[in-house]
Amino acid sequence: MSDCIFCKIANREIPSDLVYEDDVIAAFHDLEPQAPVHVLIVPKKHIESLDDVDFEDMEAMGWLMKKVKDIAKDLGLENGYRLVCNTGEDGMQTVKHLHFHLLGRRKMTWPPG
Ligand code: AMP
Ligand code: ZN
């Protein structure tokens, strides 16, 4: 999608602090980190949110989930991490391109705010 910031990052039209990419997904550091490690993992295909994942996205979504632990390991998150997917208005999703926040290197709290 032409006016989507995460599509632009995934297509390398605008710079980001990329930590991983392949044909299907990209992972880059969040601009406003909420933990010592805060990376966003996105499918390269524009999918607006979890609400919009379709059958045709199953392979990409499975691949993304499989890569989470590899990206976490590369970032030194051996002690654990949190994966967050804010969805829709109540979920406080601000960027309308599906993304997973990978947060780590600090003890998280529960319940989240
Ligand atoms: P959410 O509120 O779940 O939609 O999260 C959007 C996230 O994207 C926020 O944590 C922002 O800090 C982050 N963000 C927005 N623009 C950029 C960008 N250009 N590069 C990296 N992170 C970004
Ligand atoms: Zn997009």
PDB file of C-alpha atoms and ligand atoms in Angstrom:
ATOM      1  CA  MET A   1       0.000   0.000   0.000  1.00  0.00           C
ATOM      2  CA  SER A   2       1.564   3.236  -1.190  1.00  0.00           C
ATOM      3  CA  ASP A   3       0.983   5.457   1.850  1.00  0.00           C
ATOM      4  CA  CYS A   4       1.782   2.848   4.497  1.00  0.00           C
ATOM      5  CA  ILE A   5       4.924   3.518   6.506  1.00  0.00           C
ATOM      6  CA  PHE A   6       5.651  -0.152   7.240  1.00  0.00           C
ATOM      7  CA  CYS A   7       5.205  -1.067   3.553  1.00  0.00           C
ATOM      8  CA  LYS A   8       7.736   1.656   2.770  1.00  0.00           C
ATOM      9  CA  ILE A   9      10.137   0.264   5.373  1.00  0.00           C
ATOM     10  CA  ALA A  10       9.618  -3.295   4.090  1.00  0.00           C
ATOM     11  CA  ASN A  11      10.269  -2.093   0.508  1.00  0.00           C
ATOM     12  CA  ARG A  12      13.293  -0.080   1.662  1.00  0.00           C
ATOM     13  CA  GLU A  13      11.743   3.141   0.376  1.00  0.00           C
ATOM     14  CA  ILE A  14      12.456   4.740   3.749  1.00  0.00           C
ATOM     15  CA  PRO A  15      15.306   3.815   6.080  1.00  0.00           C
ATOM     16  CA  SER A  16      14.927   1.771   9.237  1.00  0.00           C
ATOM     17  CA  ASP A  17      17.192   0.035  11.682  1.00  0.00           C
ATOM     18  CA  LEU A  18      16.668  -3.396  10.171  1.00  0.00           C
ATOM     19  CA  VAL A  19      17.588  -6.467  12.196  1.00  0.00           C
ATOM     20  CA  TYR A  20      16.217  -9.180   9.892  1.00  0.00           C
ATOM     21  CA  GLU A  21      14.576  -9.527   6.515  1.00  0.00           C
ATOM     22  CA  ASP A  22      13.705 -12.178   3.989  1.00  0.00           C
ATOM     23  CA  ASP A  23      11.165 -12.410   1.167  1.00  0.00           C
ATOM     24  CA  VAL A  24       8.234 -12.662   3.569  1.00  0.00           C
ATOM     25  CA  ILE A  25       8.965 -10.614   6.696  1.00  0.00           C
ATOM     26  CA  ALA A  26      11.055  -7.733   7.990  1.00  0.00           C
ATOM     27  CA  ALA A  27      12.115  -6.853  11.535  1.00  0.00           C
ATOM     28  CA  PHE A  28      13.387  -3.438  12.582  1.00  0.00           C
ATOM     29  CA  HIS A  29      13.937  -1.458  15.762  1.00  0.00           C
ATOM     30  CA  ASP A  30      10.980   0.581  17.031  1.00  0.00           C
ATOM     31  CA  LEU A  31      11.533   4.366  16.867  1.00  0.00           C
ATOM     32  CA  GLU A  32      10.263   4.773  20.425  1.00  0.00           C
ATOM     33  CA  PRO A  33      11.541   1.720  22.306  1.00  0.00           C
ATOM     34  CA  GLN A  34       9.551   0.633  25.352  1.00  0.00           C
ATOM     35  CA  ALA A  35      12.224  -1.819  26.505  1.00  0.00           C
ATOM     36  CA  PRO A  36      15.994  -2.180  26.041  1.00  0.00           C
ATOM     37  CA  VAL A  37      15.144  -4.358  23.027  1.00  0.00           C
ATOM     38  CA  HIS A  38      12.036  -3.339  21.082  1.00  0.00           C
ATOM     39  CA  VAL A  39      11.756  -4.648  17.562  1.00  0.00           C
ATOM     40  CA  LEU A  40       8.777  -4.726  15.219  1.00  0.00           C
ATOM     41  CA  ILE A  41       8.246  -7.822  13.091  1.00  0.00           C
ATOM     42  CA  VAL A  42       6.012  -7.330  10.052  1.00  0.00           C
ATOM     43  CA  PRO A  43       4.837  -9.355   7.092  1.00  0.00           C
ATOM     44  CA  LYS A  44       6.034  -7.669   3.898  1.00  0.00           C
ATOM     45  CA  LYS A  45       2.540  -8.027   2.477  1.00  0.00           C
ATOM     46  CA  HIS A  46       0.243  -5.223   3.560  1.00  0.00           C
ATOM     47  CA  ILE A  47      -2.246  -6.738   6.001  1.00  0.00           C
ATOM     48  CA  GLU A  48      -3.990  -4.105   8.070  1.00  0.00           C
ATOM     49  CA  SER A  49      -4.295  -6.024  11.339  1.00  0.00           C
ATOM     50  CA  LEU A  50      -4.819  -9.475  12.850  1.00  0.00           C
ATOM     51  CA  ASP A  51      -8.478  -8.975  11.968  1.00  0.00           C
ATOM     52  CA  ASP A  52      -7.527  -9.053   8.299  1.00  0.00           C
ATOM     53  CA  VAL A  53      -5.427 -12.223   8.196  1.00  0.00           C
ATOM     54  CA  ASP A  54      -6.843 -14.548   5.547  1.00  0.00           C
ATOM     55  CA  PHE A  55      -6.306 -18.178   4.496  1.00  0.00           C
ATOM     56  CA  GLU A  56      -3.864 -17.042   1.817  1.00  0.00           C
ATOM     57  CA  ASP A  57      -1.700 -15.497   4.572  1.00  0.00           C
ATOM     58  CA  MET A  58      -1.338 -18.711   6.559  1.00  0.00           C
ATOM     59  CA  GLU A  59       2.089 -19.607   5.218  1.00  0.00           C
ATOM     60  CA  ALA A  60       3.499 -16.122   5.792  1.00  0.00           C
ATOM     61  CA  MET A  61       2.037 -15.961   9.289  1.00  0.00           C
ATOM     62  CA  GLY A  62       3.419 -19.379  10.146  1.00  0.00           C
ATOM     63  CA  TRP A  63       6.820 -18.337   8.862  1.00  0.00           C
ATOM     64  CA  LEU A  64       6.715 -15.123  10.884  1.00  0.00           C
ATOM     65  CA  MET A  65       5.890 -17.051  14.055  1.00  0.00           C
ATOM     66  CA  LYS A  66       8.645 -19.544  13.388  1.00  0.00           C
ATOM     67  CA  LYS A  67      11.183 -16.732  12.954  1.00  0.00           C
ATOM     68  CA  VAL A  68      10.312 -14.967  16.223  1.00  0.00           C
ATOM     69  CA  LYS A  69      12.586 -17.168  18.308  1.00  0.00           C
ATOM     70  CA  ASP A  70      15.463 -16.809  15.825  1.00  0.00           C
ATOM     71  CA  ILE A  71      15.199 -13.014  15.867  1.00  0.00           C
ATOM     72  CA  ALA A  72      14.909 -13.043  19.665  1.00  0.00           C
ATOM     73  CA  LYS A  73      17.978 -15.252  19.920  1.00  0.00           C
ATOM     74  CA  ASP A  74      19.959 -12.984  17.567  1.00  0.00           C
ATOM     75  CA  LEU A  75      19.037 -10.050  19.827  1.00  0.00           C
ATOM     76  CA  GLY A  76      20.276 -11.877  22.916  1.00  0.00           C
ATOM     77  CA  LEU A  77      16.881 -12.491  24.499  1.00  0.00           C
ATOM     78  CA  GLU A  78      17.803 -15.878  25.985  1.00  0.00           C
ATOM     79  CA  ASN A  79      16.019 -15.000  29.225  1.00  0.00           C
ATOM     80  CA  GLY A  80      12.644 -14.521  27.555  1.00  0.00           C
ATOM     81  CA  TYR A  81      10.693 -11.835  25.812  1.00  0.00           C
ATOM     82  CA  ARG A  82       7.185 -10.593  25.125  1.00  0.00           C
ATOM     83  CA  LEU A  83       5.402 -10.566  21.759  1.00  0.00           C
ATOM     84  CA  VAL A  84       2.566  -8.050  21.481  1.00  0.00           C
ATOM     85  CA  CYS A  85       0.131  -7.422  18.667  1.00  0.00           C
ATOM     86  CA  ASN A  86      -2.025  -4.376  19.291  1.00  0.00           C
ATOM     87  CA  THR A  87      -5.208  -4.735  17.266  1.00  0.00           C
ATOM     88  CA  GLY A  88      -7.869  -2.170  16.471  1.00  0.00           C
ATOM     89  CA  GLU A  89      -9.013   0.785  18.487  1.00  0.00           C
ATOM     90  CA  ASP A  90      -9.224  -0.832  21.927  1.00  0.00           C
ATOM     91  CA  GLY A  91      -5.945  -2.605  21.264  1.00  0.00           C
ATOM     92  CA  MET A  92      -4.379   0.845  20.681  1.00  0.00           C
ATOM     93  CA  GLN A  93      -3.080  -0.042  17.223  1.00  0.00           C
ATOM     94  CA  THR A  94      -1.691   3.134  15.670  1.00  0.00           C
ATOM     95  CA  VAL A  95       0.010   1.835  12.512  1.00  0.00           C
ATOM     96  CA  LYS A  96      -2.433   0.005  10.264  1.00  0.00           C
ATOM     97  CA  HIS A  97       0.007  -2.592   8.969  1.00  0.00           C
ATOM     98  CA  LEU A  98       0.091  -5.798  10.998  1.00  0.00           C
ATOM     99  CA  HIS A  99       3.118  -5.841  13.293  1.00  0.00           C
ATOM    100  CA  PHE A 100       4.318  -7.731  16.328  1.00  0.00           C
ATOM    101  CA  HIS A 101       6.253  -5.926  19.044  1.00  0.00           C
ATOM    102  CA  LEU A 102       9.140  -8.050  20.295  1.00  0.00           C
ATOM    103  CA  LEU A 103      10.147  -6.659  23.676  1.00  0.00           C
ATOM    104  CA  GLY A 104      12.918  -7.830  25.916  1.00  0.00           C
ATOM    105  CA  ARG A 105      15.961  -7.478  28.131  1.00  0.00           C
ATOM    106  CA  ARG A 106      13.890  -6.266  31.052  1.00  0.00           C
ATOM    107  CA  LYS A 107      11.371  -7.928  33.351  1.00  0.00           C
ATOM    108  CA  MET A 108       7.861  -7.292  32.014  1.00  0.00           C
ATOM    109  CA  THR A 109       4.870  -6.573  34.189  1.00  0.00           C
ATOM    110  CA  TRP A 110       1.399  -8.107  34.141  1.00  0.00           C
ATOM    111  CA  PRO A 111      -1.331  -7.102  33.580  1.00  0.00           C
ATOM    112  CA  PRO A 112      -0.219  -4.757  30.778  1.00  0.00           C
ATOM    113  CA  GLY A 113      -1.627  -1.223  30.807  1.00  0.00           C
TER     114      GLY A 113
HETATM  115  P1  AMP B   1       1.112   0.201  17.517  1.00  0.00           P
HETATM  116  O1  AMP B   1       0.725   1.260  18.488  1.00  0.00           O
HETATM  117  O2  AMP B   1       1.002  -1.194  18.058  1.00  0.00           O
HETATM  118  O3  AMP B   1       0.416   0.380  16.188  1.00  0.00           O
HETATM  119  O4  AMP B   1       2.661   0.380  17.282  1.00  0.00           O
HETATM  120  C1  AMP B   1       3.230   1.182  16.294  1.00  0.00           C
HETATM  121  C2  AMP B   1       4.677   1.287  16.615  1.00  0.00           C
HETATM  122  O5  AMP B   1       5.366   1.719  15.477  1.00  0.00           O
HETATM  123  C3  AMP B   1       5.016   2.265  17.744  1.00  0.00           C
HETATM  124  O6  AMP B   1       5.693   1.573  18.787  1.00  0.00           O
HETATM  125  C4  AMP B   1       5.899   3.300  17.063  1.00  0.00           C
HETATM  126  O7  AMP B   1       6.922   3.750  17.899  1.00  0.00           O
HETATM  127  C5  AMP B   1       6.438   2.519  15.892  1.00  0.00           C
HETATM  128  N1  AMP B   1       6.843   3.287  14.719  1.00  0.00           N
HETATM  129  C6  AMP B   1       6.114   4.204  14.060  1.00  0.00           C
HETATM  130  N2  AMP B   1       6.794   4.646  12.987  1.00  0.00           N
HETATM  131  C7  AMP B   1       7.969   3.970  12.971  1.00  0.00           C
HETATM  132  C8  AMP B   1       9.109   3.967  12.114  1.00  0.00           C
HETATM  133  N3  AMP B   1       9.172   4.758  11.032  1.00  0.00           N
HETATM  134  N4  AMP B   1      10.136   3.141  12.406  1.00  0.00           N
HETATM  135  C9  AMP B   1      10.080   2.344  13.494  1.00  0.00           C
HETATM  136  N5  AMP B   1       9.032   2.292  14.326  1.00  0.00           N
HETATM  137  C10 AMP B   1       8.000   3.097  14.075  1.00  0.00           C
HETATM  138 ZN    ZN B   2       1.575  -1.640   4.765  1.00  0.00          ZN
END
